[in-house]
PDB file of C-alpha atoms in Angstrom:
ATOM      1  CA  MET A   1      34.739   1.741 -19.453  1.00 46.00           C
ATOM      2  CA  THR A   2      32.564   0.625 -22.331  1.00 50.00           C
ATOM      3  CA  ASP A   3      30.572   2.777 -24.737  1.00 54.00           C
ATOM      4  CA  ASN A   4      27.375   1.474 -23.139  1.00 55.00           C
ATOM      5  CA  ALA A   5      28.348   2.994 -19.780  1.00 53.00           C
ATOM      6  CA  ALA A   6      28.292   6.485 -21.282  1.00 54.00           C
ATOM      7  CA  LEU A   7      24.899   5.948 -22.913  1.00 65.00           C
ATOM      8  CA  PRO A   8      22.649   6.868 -19.959  1.00 76.00           C
ATOM      9  CA  SER A   9      24.376  10.218 -19.392  1.00 82.00           C
ATOM     10  CA  ASP A  10      24.270  10.924 -23.132  1.00 89.00           C
ATOM     11  CA  ALA A  11      20.558  10.135 -23.100  1.00 90.00           C
ATOM     12  CA  VAL A  12      19.988  12.637 -20.294  1.00 91.00           C
ATOM     13  CA  VAL A  13      21.877  15.335 -22.211  1.00 93.00           C
ATOM     14  CA  LEU A  14      19.889  14.599 -25.356  1.00 93.00           C
ATOM     15  CA  ALA A  15      16.573  14.596 -23.499  1.00 93.00           C
ATOM     16  CA  ASP A  16      17.456  17.867 -21.771  1.00 94.00           C
ATOM     17  CA  ARG A  17      18.272  19.459 -25.118  1.00 95.00           C
ATOM     18  CA  ILE A  18      14.952  18.272 -26.546  1.00 96.00           C
ATOM     19  CA  GLY A  19      13.193  19.876 -23.585  1.00 94.00           C
ATOM     20  CA  GLU A  20      15.037  23.155 -24.159  1.00 96.00           C
ATOM     21  CA  LEU A  21      14.171  23.209 -27.850  1.00 96.00           C
ATOM     22  CA  VAL A  22      10.507  22.347 -27.228  1.00 96.00           C
ATOM     23  CA  ALA A  23      10.241  25.189 -24.714  1.00 95.00           C
ATOM     24  CA  CYS A  24      11.868  27.519 -27.250  1.00 97.00           C
ATOM     25  CA  MET A  25       9.396  26.441 -29.964  1.00 96.00           C
ATOM     26  CA  ARG A  26       6.451  26.935 -27.609  1.00 96.00           C
ATOM     27  CA  THR A  27       7.677  30.380 -26.613  1.00 97.00           C
ATOM     28  CA  ALA A  28       8.204  31.402 -30.227  1.00 97.00           C
ATOM     29  CA  GLU A  29       4.730  30.215 -31.223  1.00 95.00           C
ATOM     30  CA  ALA A  30       3.165  32.068 -28.279  1.00 96.00           C
ATOM     31  CA  GLU A  31       5.029  35.268 -29.262  1.00 97.00           C
ATOM     32  CA  LEU A  32       3.871  34.786 -32.845  1.00 96.00           C
ATOM     33  CA  GLY A  33       0.295  34.487 -31.606  1.00 96.00           C
ATOM     34  CA  ALA A  34       0.617  37.702 -29.609  1.00 95.00           C
ATOM     35  CA  LEU A  35       1.912  39.472 -32.730  1.00 95.00           C
ATOM     36  CA  LEU A  36      -0.982  38.165 -34.810  1.00 95.00           C
ATOM     37  CA  VAL A  37      -3.488  39.531 -32.286  1.00 94.00           C
ATOM     38  CA  GLU A  38      -1.659  42.872 -32.320  1.00 93.00           C
ATOM     39  CA  ILE A  39      -1.748  42.943 -36.123  1.00 94.00           C
ATOM     40  CA  GLU A  40      -5.475  42.201 -36.059  1.00 91.00           C
ATOM     41  CA  GLN A  41      -6.045  45.080 -33.644  1.00 90.00           C
ATOM     42  CA  ARG A  42      -4.122  47.501 -35.835  1.00 90.00           C
ATOM     43  CA  GLY A  43      -5.838  46.300 -38.994  1.00 90.00           C
ATOM     44  CA  VAL A  44      -4.293  43.527 -41.042  1.00 92.00           C
ATOM     45  CA  MET A  45      -5.860  44.914 -44.228  1.00 92.00           C
ATOM     46  CA  GLU A  46      -4.394  48.371 -43.647  1.00 92.00           C
ATOM     47  CA  LEU A  47      -0.978  47.081 -42.597  1.00 92.00           C
ATOM     48  CA  PHE A  48      -0.478  44.205 -45.016  1.00 94.00           C
ATOM     49  CA  GLY A  49      -3.413  44.068 -47.426  1.00 94.00           C
ATOM     50  CA  TYR A  50      -4.729  40.698 -46.204  1.00 94.00           C
ATOM     51  CA  ARG A  51      -8.313  39.948 -45.192  1.00 94.00           C
ATOM     52  CA  SER A  52      -7.207  38.218 -41.991  1.00 94.00           C
ATOM     53  CA  ALA A  53      -4.200  37.526 -39.817  1.00 95.00           C
ATOM     54  CA  ALA A  54      -4.580  33.850 -40.705  1.00 95.00           C
ATOM     55  CA  ARG A  55      -4.212  34.676 -44.409  1.00 95.00           C
ATOM     56  CA  LEU A  56      -1.126  36.777 -43.644  1.00 96.00           C
ATOM     57  CA  LEU A  57       0.355  33.868 -41.685  1.00 95.00           C
ATOM     58  CA  GLU A  58      -0.546  31.460 -44.480  1.00 95.00           C
ATOM     59  CA  HIS A  59       1.469  33.594 -46.895  1.00 95.00           C
ATOM     60  CA  LEU A  60       4.433  34.482 -44.665  1.00 95.00           C
ATOM     61  CA  ALA A  61       4.901  31.088 -43.012  1.00 95.00           C
ATOM     62  CA  ASP A  62       3.696  28.840 -45.841  1.00 96.00           C
ATOM     63  CA  VAL A  63       1.215  27.080 -43.567  1.00 95.00           C
ATOM     64  CA  PRO A  64      -2.158  25.694 -44.595  1.00 96.00           C
ATOM     65  CA  LYS A  65      -5.096  28.045 -44.097  1.00 93.00           C
ATOM     66  CA  GLN A  66      -6.614  25.817 -41.388  1.00 96.00           C
ATOM     67  CA  ALA A  67      -3.356  25.778 -39.407  1.00 95.00           C
ATOM     68  CA  GLY A  68      -3.175  29.576 -39.565  1.00 94.00           C
ATOM     69  CA  GLU A  69      -6.795  29.897 -38.462  1.00 96.00           C
ATOM     70  CA  ARG A  70      -6.184  27.523 -35.526  1.00 96.00           C
ATOM     71  CA  MET A  71      -3.144  29.538 -34.463  1.00 96.00           C
ATOM     72  CA  VAL A  72      -5.042  32.849 -34.624  1.00 96.00           C
ATOM     73  CA  LYS A  73      -8.016  31.398 -32.721  1.00 96.00           C
ATOM     74  CA  ARG A  74      -5.677  30.073 -30.018  1.00 97.00           C
ATOM     75  CA  ALA A  75      -3.898  33.448 -29.827  1.00 97.00           C
ATOM     76  CA  ARG A  76      -7.199  35.326 -29.446  1.00 96.00           C
ATOM     77  CA  ALA A  77      -8.068  33.139 -26.450  1.00 97.00           C
ATOM     78  CA  LEU A  78      -4.730  33.885 -24.770  1.00 97.00           C
ATOM     79  CA  HIS A  79      -4.324  37.598 -25.469  1.00 95.00           C
ATOM     80  CA  PRO A  80      -6.657  40.560 -25.034  1.00 94.00           C
ATOM     81  CA  GLY A  81      -7.917  42.198 -28.186  1.00 88.00           C
ATOM     82  CA  ARG A  82     -10.252  44.908 -29.437  1.00 85.00           C
ATOM     83  CA  ASN A  83     -13.571  44.891 -31.222  1.00 81.00           C
ATOM     84  CA  LEU A  84     -14.058  46.893 -34.405  1.00 74.00           C
ATOM     85  CA  ASP A  85     -15.553  49.703 -32.325  1.00 82.00           C
ATOM     86  CA  GLY A  86     -12.402  49.824 -30.170  1.00 81.00           C
ATOM     87  CA  SER A  87     -13.927  48.235 -27.087  1.00 89.00           C
ATOM     88  CA  PRO A  88     -11.611  45.785 -25.324  1.00 91.00           C
ATOM     89  CA  ILE A  89     -11.980  42.022 -25.578  1.00 91.00           C
ATOM     90  CA  PRO A  90     -10.469  40.386 -22.496  1.00 93.00           C
ATOM     91  CA  ALA A  91      -8.398  37.257 -22.957  1.00 95.00           C
ATOM     92  CA  LEU A  92     -10.276  34.066 -22.154  1.00 96.00           C
ATOM     93  CA  ALA A  93      -7.182  32.506 -20.576  1.00 97.00           C
ATOM     94  CA  PRO A  94      -4.597  35.164 -19.669  1.00 97.00           C
ATOM     95  CA  ALA A  95      -2.671  32.979 -17.196  1.00 97.00           C
ATOM     96  CA  THR A  96      -2.427  30.259 -19.835  1.00 98.00           C
ATOM     97  CA  GLY A  97      -1.118  32.926 -22.221  1.00 97.00           C
ATOM     98  CA  ALA A  98       1.627  33.798 -19.728  1.00 97.00           C
ATOM     99  CA  ALA A  99       2.485  30.106 -19.305  1.00 97.00           C
ATOM    100  CA  ALA A 100       2.606  29.734 -23.104  1.00 96.00           C
ATOM    101  CA  LEU A 101       4.984  32.697 -23.429  1.00 96.00           C
ATOM    102  CA  ALA A 102       7.214  30.998 -20.855  1.00 96.00           C
ATOM    103  CA  GLY A 103       7.155  27.788 -22.933  1.00 95.00           C
ATOM    104  CA  ARG A 104       5.470  25.739 -20.194  1.00 95.00           C
ATOM    105  CA  VAL A 105       2.342  24.540 -22.043  1.00 96.00           C
ATOM    106  CA  SER A 106       1.808  22.770 -25.338  1.00 95.00           C
ATOM    107  CA  ASN A 107      -0.779  23.663 -27.948  1.00 96.00           C
ATOM    108  CA  PRO A 108      -2.909  20.617 -27.064  1.00 96.00           C
ATOM    109  CA  MET A 109      -2.799  21.741 -23.421  1.00 97.00           C
ATOM    110  CA  ILE A 110      -3.807  25.279 -24.394  1.00 97.00           C
ATOM    111  CA  ASP A 111      -6.685  23.905 -26.466  1.00 97.00           C
ATOM    112  CA  VAL A 112      -7.892  21.749 -23.564  1.00 97.00           C
ATOM    113  CA  ILE A 113      -7.769  24.626 -21.077  1.00 98.00           C
ATOM    114  CA  THR A 114      -9.476  27.129 -23.373  1.00 97.00           C
ATOM    115  CA  GLY A 115     -12.042  24.505 -24.376  1.00 97.00           C
ATOM    116  CA  VAL A 116     -12.989  23.993 -20.736  1.00 97.00           C
ATOM    117  CA  LEU A 117     -13.060  27.729 -20.030  1.00 97.00           C
ATOM    118  CA  THR A 118     -15.526  28.351 -22.867  1.00 96.00           C
ATOM    119  CA  GLN A 119     -17.983  26.160 -20.954  1.00 95.00           C
ATOM    120  CA  VAL A 120     -17.356  27.658 -17.505  1.00 94.00           C
ATOM    121  CA  PRO A 121     -19.368  30.597 -16.167  1.00 93.00           C
ATOM    122  CA  PRO A 122     -17.212  33.763 -16.276  1.00 93.00           C
ATOM    123  CA  GLU A 123     -17.168  34.149 -12.495  1.00 94.00           C
ATOM    124  CA  HIS A 124     -15.268  30.828 -12.241  1.00 95.00           C
ATOM    125  CA  HIS A 125     -12.765  31.418 -15.080  1.00 94.00           C
ATOM    126  CA  ALA A 126      -9.783  32.527 -13.006  1.00 96.00           C
ATOM    127  CA  GLY A 127     -10.090  29.745 -10.428  1.00 96.00           C
ATOM    128  CA  VAL A 128     -10.683  26.996 -12.981  1.00 97.00           C
ATOM    129  CA  GLU A 129      -7.830  28.220 -15.163  1.00 97.00           C
ATOM    130  CA  GLN A 130      -5.459  28.273 -12.185  1.00 97.00           C
ATOM    131  CA  ASN A 131      -6.500  24.740 -11.151  1.00 96.00           C
ATOM    132  CA  LEU A 132      -5.988  23.407 -14.666  1.00 97.00           C
ATOM    133  CA  LEU A 133      -2.604  25.127 -15.037  1.00 97.00           C
ATOM    134  CA  SER A 134      -1.415  23.861 -11.654  1.00 97.00           C
ATOM    135  CA  PHE A 135      -2.390  20.334 -12.594  1.00 96.00           C
ATOM    136  CA  ALA A 136      -0.825  20.760 -16.049  1.00 95.00           C
ATOM    137  CA  ALA A 137       2.602  21.283 -14.477  1.00 93.00           C
ATOM    138  CA  ASP A 138       2.736  17.543 -13.696  1.00 94.00           C
ATOM    139  CA  ALA A 139       0.219  16.040 -16.129  1.00 95.00           C
ATOM    140  CA  GLY A 140      -0.418  15.656 -19.821  1.00 94.00           C
ATOM    141  CA  HIS A 141      -3.207  17.248 -21.819  1.00 94.00           C
ATOM    142  CA  LYS A 142      -5.380  14.106 -21.567  1.00 96.00           C
ATOM    143  CA  GLN A 143      -5.235  14.160 -17.781  1.00 97.00           C
ATOM    144  CA  VAL A 144      -5.986  17.894 -17.769  1.00 96.00           C
ATOM    145  CA  ALA A 145      -8.954  17.240 -20.073  1.00 96.00           C
ATOM    146  CA  ALA A 146     -10.247  14.651 -17.595  1.00 97.00           C
ATOM    147  CA  LEU A 147      -9.894  17.151 -14.735  1.00 96.00           C
ATOM    148  CA  GLY A 148     -11.660  19.757 -16.859  1.00 96.00           C
ATOM    149  CA  ALA A 149     -14.547  17.338 -17.432  1.00 95.00           C
ATOM    150  CA  ARG A 150     -14.807  16.724 -13.678  1.00 96.00           C
ATOM    151  CA  ILE A 151     -14.803  20.476 -13.006  1.00 95.00           C
ATOM    152  CA  LEU A 152     -17.532  21.017 -15.588  1.00 94.00           C
ATOM    153  CA  ALA A 153     -19.590  18.191 -14.088  1.00 93.00           C
ATOM    154  CA  HIS A 154     -19.197  19.763 -10.644  1.00 92.00           C
ATOM    155  CA  LEU A 155     -20.218  23.224 -11.866  1.00 89.00           C
ATOM    156  CA  ASN A 156     -23.186  21.865 -13.815  1.00 82.00           C
ATOM    157  CA  PRO A 157     -24.140  18.472 -12.369  1.00 74.00           C
ATOM    158  CA  ASP A 158     -27.328  18.238 -14.449  1.00 70.00           C
ATOM    159  CA  GLY A 159     -25.466  18.822 -17.726  1.00 65.00           C
ATOM    160  CA  ALA A 160     -26.431  21.188 -20.491  1.00 64.00           C
ATOM    161  CA  GLU A 161     -30.075  21.964 -21.086  1.00 67.00           C
ATOM    162  CA  PRO A 162     -31.562  19.952 -23.901  1.00 66.00           C
ATOM    163  CA  ALA A 163     -32.222  21.771 -27.150  1.00 68.00           C
ATOM    164  CA  THR A 164     -35.808  22.857 -27.532  1.00 72.00           C
ATOM    165  CA  THR A 165     -37.597  21.359 -30.481  1.00 70.00           C
ATOM    166  CA  GLU A 166     -40.928  22.216 -31.945  1.00 62.00           C
TER     167      GLU A 166
END
């Protein structure tokens, strides 16, 4: 047997390990997001002395401010929170949050799904989210974005109302 004969099985092992590590990274980032939302709810200033959870993350993880802000924004969309008055803020995409915690969706996929949901009437959120997640199991974020655009066109065939000008 030559060394080349072993190459395909080695490639499968390597690819499988990459998949395992990517899922682990996704899960860890989703858990981190959930913690950041929890810290925000409890009061990041009171707990850590920072003005925002993004600033805390910037310091603790040595990430640029914009990256921390993106992570916190994504986490807020996936996890329920609380307003300053204590009233609950429901998650925009709770099923996507569960899929993220399981390591099944990438950040670009999360951003596509939440981006679509921000444009969907609330009464359609659950159904649209489920359709996008089901499709995401076998597609990439670009294909899911295309499906999201078709869903939005179906829900609002005339498009957004034009801005009123004086």
